[in-house]
Amino acid sequence: MNIFYEKFIKPQNVAPESMLFSKVHITLSFLCVLFIMTILYFQMKHCDENYSKKTLKNSSIIMLLLEILRICWITYYYGFSLKNIRFDWCNQICLILPFIVLSENKNLFPYIDILAFVGGISVIIYPRWVFYDYAGLHIMAVQSMASHALMVIISISMIFTSDYWGKENDVRKPFIGFCYIAFIAFTMSRLLNTNYMLMLNADGIPLLENFTYPWYWFVAIPIVITVTNLAKLIFKGINNKIICKKDIITEISSKRINLTDESM
């Protein structure tokens, strides 16, 4: 038990290492993708708003608990600091998203759904700092990967409970949400002298690290715009599949009713 605690629970006394595309990274990312696809499969199979609402609620509660776990873990070992909360893209979303879902305010969904999807997918593919201080498999690394998988699951589940992306074609609302998150990250980076959302430098980020602040934003902003529009196409594609599945379910139900009426 003591060995388990030393290796998987307590802070690791190791030299920081990204461990990108290591066995741990590939294994955890594969499990995250498998989990996401499984949840998506069952939601598409049921194609029922109430079922998706339960998925949304349960996922949001788990996400919030995981974020609380992270803050408590850091506070226990390193003491209380406002830095324990973190104001990066994904950490902000993991704190805000559960409350948006639990409030059932669907008007706020379009401001954060694509941001959650992009953030979650990006880290699952390229977890630059997830394993950095933990020497691979560790409770905090697992916490981070699970939270990013939930970001994707929740954002996709929102499509099942709202027809917004069946009507909307632009991405103004996600960009408004991005501006709010970026403003908070910018403010807290200055207050805490911590690099949230590349607000101080782009060290460790391919391509962007070749530029100094703020010039790398002239490259980063077009990338954000492009990725956001690609995510919009994915969301609209999923929404179209949901509509087709609902039409099929409605048609089958209608035929069953007609057969019942004829037999009577």
Short mmCIF file of C-alpha atoms in Angstrom, two decimals:
data_model
loop_
_atom_site.label_atom_id
_atom_site.label_comp_id
_atom_site.label_asym_id
_atom_site.label_seq_id
_atom_site.Cartn_x
_atom_site.Cartn_y
_atom_site.Cartn_z
CA MET A 1 0.00 0.00 0.00
CA ASN A 2 2.86 2.35 0.84
CA ILE A 3 4.46 1.70 -2.57
CA PHE A 4 1.15 2.52 -4.29
CA TYR A 5 0.90 5.77 -2.33
CA GLU A 6 4.50 6.73 -3.08
CA LYS A 7 4.17 6.06 -6.82
CA PHE A 8 0.58 7.03 -7.67
CA ILE A 9 -0.64 9.50 -5.04
CA LYS A 10 2.07 11.74 -3.58
CA PRO A 11 4.05 14.32 -5.57
CA GLN A 12 6.87 12.79 -7.59
CA ASN A 13 10.47 13.85 -7.05
CA VAL A 14 11.43 13.61 -10.72
CA ALA A 15 12.81 15.84 -13.42
CA PRO A 16 9.91 17.36 -15.41
CA GLU A 17 9.25 15.49 -18.64
CA SER A 18 6.41 15.83 -21.14
CA MET A 19 6.29 12.08 -21.96
CA LEU A 20 4.43 12.83 -25.18
CA PHE A 21 3.52 9.69 -27.14
CA SER A 22 4.86 7.47 -24.35
CA LYS A 23 3.11 4.21 -23.53
CA VAL A 24 1.21 5.94 -20.71
CA HIS A 25 0.09 8.77 -22.99
CA ILE A 26 -1.02 6.44 -25.79
CA THR A 27 -2.80 4.06 -23.38
CA LEU A 28 -4.70 6.78 -21.51
CA SER A 29 -5.58 8.63 -24.72
CA PHE A 30 -6.85 5.39 -26.27
CA LEU A 31 -9.01 4.71 -23.20
CA CYS A 32 -10.35 8.28 -23.33
CA VAL A 33 -11.30 7.93 -27.02
CA LEU A 34 -12.87 4.52 -26.35
CA PHE A 35 -14.90 5.97 -23.47
CA ILE A 36 -16.04 8.93 -25.59
CA MET A 37 -17.08 6.69 -28.48
CA THR A 38 -18.96 4.33 -26.14
CA ILE A 39 -20.95 7.18 -24.58
CA LEU A 40 -21.66 8.62 -28.04
CA TYR A 41 -22.79 5.20 -29.30
CA PHE A 42 -25.31 4.73 -26.48
CA GLN A 43 -26.64 8.25 -26.87
CA MET A 44 -27.10 7.75 -30.59
CA LYS A 45 -28.70 4.37 -29.94
CA HIS A 46 -31.27 5.83 -27.52
CA CYS A 47 -31.47 9.22 -29.26
CA ASP A 48 -33.58 10.40 -26.35
CA GLU A 49 -33.32 13.85 -24.80
CA ASN A 50 -33.99 12.61 -21.26
CA TYR A 51 -31.25 9.97 -21.60
CA SER A 52 -28.80 12.62 -22.79
CA LYS A 53 -29.82 14.97 -19.97
CA LYS A 54 -28.88 12.28 -17.45
CA THR A 55 -25.55 11.78 -19.23
CA LEU A 56 -24.95 15.54 -19.14
CA LYS A 57 -25.81 15.83 -15.46
CA ASN A 58 -23.77 12.82 -14.34
CA SER A 59 -20.76 13.82 -16.44
CA SER A 60 -20.89 17.38 -15.11
CA ILE A 61 -20.99 16.25 -11.50
CA ILE A 62 -18.01 13.93 -12.08
CA MET A 63 -16.12 16.74 -13.83
CA LEU A 64 -16.71 19.11 -10.93
CA LEU A 65 -15.64 16.48 -8.39
CA LEU A 66 -12.46 15.80 -10.38
CA GLU A 67 -11.61 19.49 -10.45
CA ILE A 68 -12.23 19.75 -6.69
CA LEU A 69 -9.98 16.70 -6.23
CA ARG A 70 -7.20 18.41 -8.18
CA ILE A 71 -7.46 21.61 -6.14
CA CYS A 72 -7.56 19.69 -2.85
CA TRP A 73 -4.57 17.54 -3.84
CA ILE A 74 -2.44 20.58 -4.68
CA THR A 75 -3.57 22.43 -1.54
CA TYR A 76 -2.82 19.43 0.70
CA TYR A 77 0.74 18.98 -0.56
CA TYR A 78 1.73 22.56 -1.40
CA GLY A 79 -0.53 24.76 0.70
CA PHE A 80 -3.34 27.11 -0.29
CA SER A 81 -2.80 29.55 -3.12
CA LEU A 82 -5.01 31.17 -5.71
CA LYS A 83 -2.72 29.49 -8.27
CA ASN A 84 -4.20 26.13 -7.21
CA ILE A 85 -7.39 26.98 -9.08
CA ARG A 86 -5.58 27.64 -12.39
CA PHE A 87 -7.04 29.83 -15.09
CA ASP A 88 -6.03 27.98 -18.26
CA TRP A 89 -8.52 27.27 -21.08
CA CYS A 90 -9.43 23.80 -19.85
CA ASN A 91 -9.37 24.51 -16.11
CA GLN A 92 -11.76 27.42 -16.55
CA ILE A 93 -14.08 25.24 -18.60
CA CYS A 94 -13.96 22.41 -16.03
CA LEU A 95 -15.13 24.87 -13.37
CA ILE A 96 -17.73 26.73 -15.44
CA LEU A 97 -19.18 23.95 -17.60
CA PRO A 98 -20.74 21.85 -14.78
CA PHE A 99 -22.67 24.86 -13.46
CA ILE A 100 -23.93 25.77 -16.93
CA VAL A 101 -25.17 22.21 -17.43
CA LEU A 102 -26.69 21.87 -13.96
CA SER A 103 -28.48 25.21 -14.33
CA GLU A 104 -30.07 23.76 -17.51
CA ASN A 105 -29.60 27.11 -19.25
CA LYS A 106 -29.40 25.95 -22.85
CA ASN A 107 -28.90 29.52 -24.05
CA LEU A 108 -25.36 29.34 -22.65
CA PHE A 109 -24.48 26.02 -24.33
CA PRO A 110 -23.28 27.57 -27.65
CA TYR A 111 -20.82 29.83 -25.81
CA ILE A 112 -18.86 26.94 -24.36
CA ASP A 113 -19.67 23.64 -26.14
CA ILE A 114 -17.17 24.01 -29.00
CA LEU A 115 -14.54 25.43 -26.62
CA ALA A 116 -14.90 22.35 -24.39
CA PHE A 117 -14.72 20.02 -27.39
CA VAL A 118 -11.61 21.66 -28.86
CA GLY A 119 -9.86 21.82 -25.48
CA GLY A 120 -10.62 18.21 -24.65
CA ILE A 121 -9.59 16.78 -28.02
CA SER A 122 -6.41 18.90 -28.14
CA VAL A 123 -5.13 17.61 -24.81
CA ILE A 124 -6.06 13.98 -25.50
CA ILE A 125 -3.98 14.19 -28.70
CA TYR A 126 -1.19 16.38 -27.33
CA PRO A 127 -1.05 16.34 -23.49
CA ARG A 128 2.06 18.54 -23.31
CA TRP A 129 1.95 19.10 -19.55
CA VAL A 130 -0.36 16.35 -18.26
CA PHE A 131 2.46 13.96 -17.27
CA TYR A 132 5.06 16.68 -16.86
CA ASP A 133 5.59 16.47 -13.09
CA TYR A 134 4.19 13.00 -12.38
CA ALA A 135 6.55 10.53 -14.09
CA GLY A 136 3.72 8.99 -16.12
CA LEU A 137 0.83 7.13 -14.56
CA HIS A 138 -0.29 9.10 -11.50
CA ILE A 139 -3.60 10.08 -9.92
CA MET A 140 -3.25 13.67 -11.18
CA ALA A 141 -2.40 12.55 -14.71
CA VAL A 142 -5.44 10.27 -14.73
CA GLN A 143 -7.56 13.09 -13.28
CA SER A 144 -6.48 15.42 -16.07
CA MET A 145 -7.08 12.95 -18.90
CA ALA A 146 -10.48 11.96 -17.46
CA SER A 147 -11.50 15.63 -17.19
CA HIS A 148 -10.57 16.27 -20.83
CA ALA A 149 -12.51 13.20 -21.95
CA LEU A 150 -15.52 14.54 -20.04
CA MET A 151 -15.14 17.90 -21.79
CA VAL A 152 -15.67 16.11 -25.11
CA ILE A 153 -18.51 13.93 -23.79
CA ILE A 154 -20.40 16.88 -22.29
CA SER A 155 -19.98 19.07 -25.37
CA ILE A 156 -21.29 16.31 -27.67
CA SER A 157 -24.11 15.49 -25.25
CA MET A 158 -25.23 19.11 -25.49
CA ILE A 159 -26.01 18.52 -29.16
CA PHE A 160 -28.49 15.78 -28.18
CA THR A 161 -30.38 18.15 -25.85
CA SER A 162 -30.33 21.27 -28.03
CA ASP A 163 -30.98 21.86 -31.73
CA TYR A 164 -28.83 25.02 -31.83
CA TRP A 165 -26.31 23.67 -34.35
CA GLY A 166 -29.16 22.59 -36.59
CA LYS A 167 -30.10 26.24 -37.02
CA GLU A 168 -26.89 28.23 -36.58
CA ASN A 169 -24.12 28.46 -39.17
CA ASP A 170 -21.61 30.91 -37.66
CA VAL A 171 -19.36 30.67 -34.63
CA ARG A 172 -19.87 34.08 -33.05
CA LYS A 173 -20.99 32.69 -29.70
CA PRO A 174 -17.98 30.37 -29.22
CA PHE A 175 -15.72 33.32 -30.03
CA ILE A 176 -17.50 35.44 -27.45
CA GLY A 177 -16.96 32.64 -24.93
CA PHE A 178 -13.30 32.45 -25.97
CA CYS A 179 -12.88 36.19 -25.40
CA TYR A 180 -14.26 35.90 -21.85
CA ILE A 181 -11.93 33.00 -21.04
CA ALA A 182 -8.96 34.76 -22.63
CA PHE A 183 -9.68 37.95 -20.66
CA ILE A 184 -9.75 36.02 -17.37
CA ALA A 185 -6.54 34.19 -18.31
CA PHE A 186 -4.86 37.48 -19.27
CA THR A 187 -5.88 39.19 -16.04
CA MET A 188 -4.87 36.31 -13.76
CA SER A 189 -1.59 35.80 -15.63
CA ARG A 190 -0.63 39.36 -14.75
CA LEU A 191 -1.89 39.15 -11.17
CA LEU A 192 -0.24 35.80 -10.38
CA ASN A 193 2.71 36.01 -12.80
CA THR A 194 1.69 32.64 -14.23
CA ASN A 195 1.44 31.74 -17.89
CA TYR A 196 -2.25 30.93 -18.43
CA MET A 197 -3.38 30.37 -22.02
CA LEU A 198 -0.02 31.57 -23.41
CA MET A 199 -0.58 35.05 -22.00
CA LEU A 200 3.12 35.43 -21.09
CA ASN A 201 4.89 33.18 -23.58
CA ALA A 202 4.37 30.19 -25.90
CA ASP A 203 7.19 27.98 -24.62
CA GLY A 204 6.69 24.30 -25.39
CA ILE A 205 4.07 24.89 -28.11
CA PRO A 206 5.24 23.78 -31.59
CA LEU A 207 5.55 26.64 -34.11
CA LEU A 208 4.31 29.28 -31.65
CA GLU A 209 7.40 28.94 -29.45
CA ASN A 210 9.46 30.40 -32.29
CA PHE A 211 7.79 33.78 -31.75
CA THR A 212 7.99 36.19 -28.83
CA TYR A 213 5.01 37.71 -27.00
CA PRO A 214 2.66 38.97 -28.37
CA TRP A 215 3.60 38.14 -31.96
CA TYR A 216 2.73 34.45 -31.72
CA TRP A 217 -0.92 35.47 -31.33
CA PHE A 218 -0.91 36.51 -34.99
CA VAL A 219 -0.39 32.80 -35.70
CA ALA A 220 -2.50 31.44 -32.82
CA ILE A 221 -5.68 33.41 -33.58
CA PRO A 222 -6.06 32.10 -37.18
CA ILE A 223 -5.45 28.57 -35.82
CA VAL A 224 -8.18 29.06 -33.20
CA ILE A 225 -10.56 30.36 -35.88
CA THR A 226 -9.83 27.43 -38.20
CA VAL A 227 -10.15 24.78 -35.48
CA THR A 228 -13.38 26.34 -34.19
CA ASN A 229 -14.92 26.25 -37.66
CA LEU A 230 -13.85 22.62 -38.11
CA ALA A 231 -15.46 21.77 -34.76
CA LYS A 232 -18.63 23.53 -35.93
CA LEU A 233 -18.76 21.24 -38.98
CA ILE A 234 -18.35 18.20 -36.71
CA PHE A 235 -21.15 19.44 -34.46
CA LYS A 236 -23.46 20.06 -37.42
CA GLY A 237 -22.64 16.59 -38.77
CA ILE A 238 -23.52 14.97 -35.44
CA ASN A 239 -26.67 17.08 -35.26
CA ASN A 240 -27.73 15.89 -38.74
CA LYS A 241 -27.21 12.26 -37.73
CA ILE A 242 -29.33 12.83 -34.62
CA ILE A 243 -32.13 14.32 -36.74
CA CYS A 244 -32.00 11.37 -39.16
CA LYS A 245 -32.08 8.88 -36.27
CA LYS A 246 -35.05 10.65 -34.67
CA ASP A 247 -36.90 10.63 -38.00
CA ILE A 248 -36.30 6.88 -38.29
CA ILE A 249 -37.53 6.30 -34.72
CA THR A 250 -40.61 8.45 -35.37
CA GLU A 251 -41.34 6.56 -38.62
CA ILE A 252 -41.01 3.18 -36.92
CA SER A 253 -43.26 4.29 -34.06
CA SER A 254 -45.83 5.60 -36.53
CA LYS A 255 -45.87 2.27 -38.41
CA ARG A 256 -46.33 0.35 -35.19
CA ILE A 257 -49.26 2.54 -34.23
CA ASN A 258 -50.87 2.02 -37.66
CA LEU A 259 -50.38 -1.73 -37.43
CA THR A 260 -51.98 -1.73 -33.99
CA ASP A 261 -54.95 0.29 -35.23
CA GLU A 262 -55.42 -2.05 -38.22
CA SER A 263 -55.34 -5.14 -36.02
CA MET A 264 -58.05 -3.66 -33.85
#
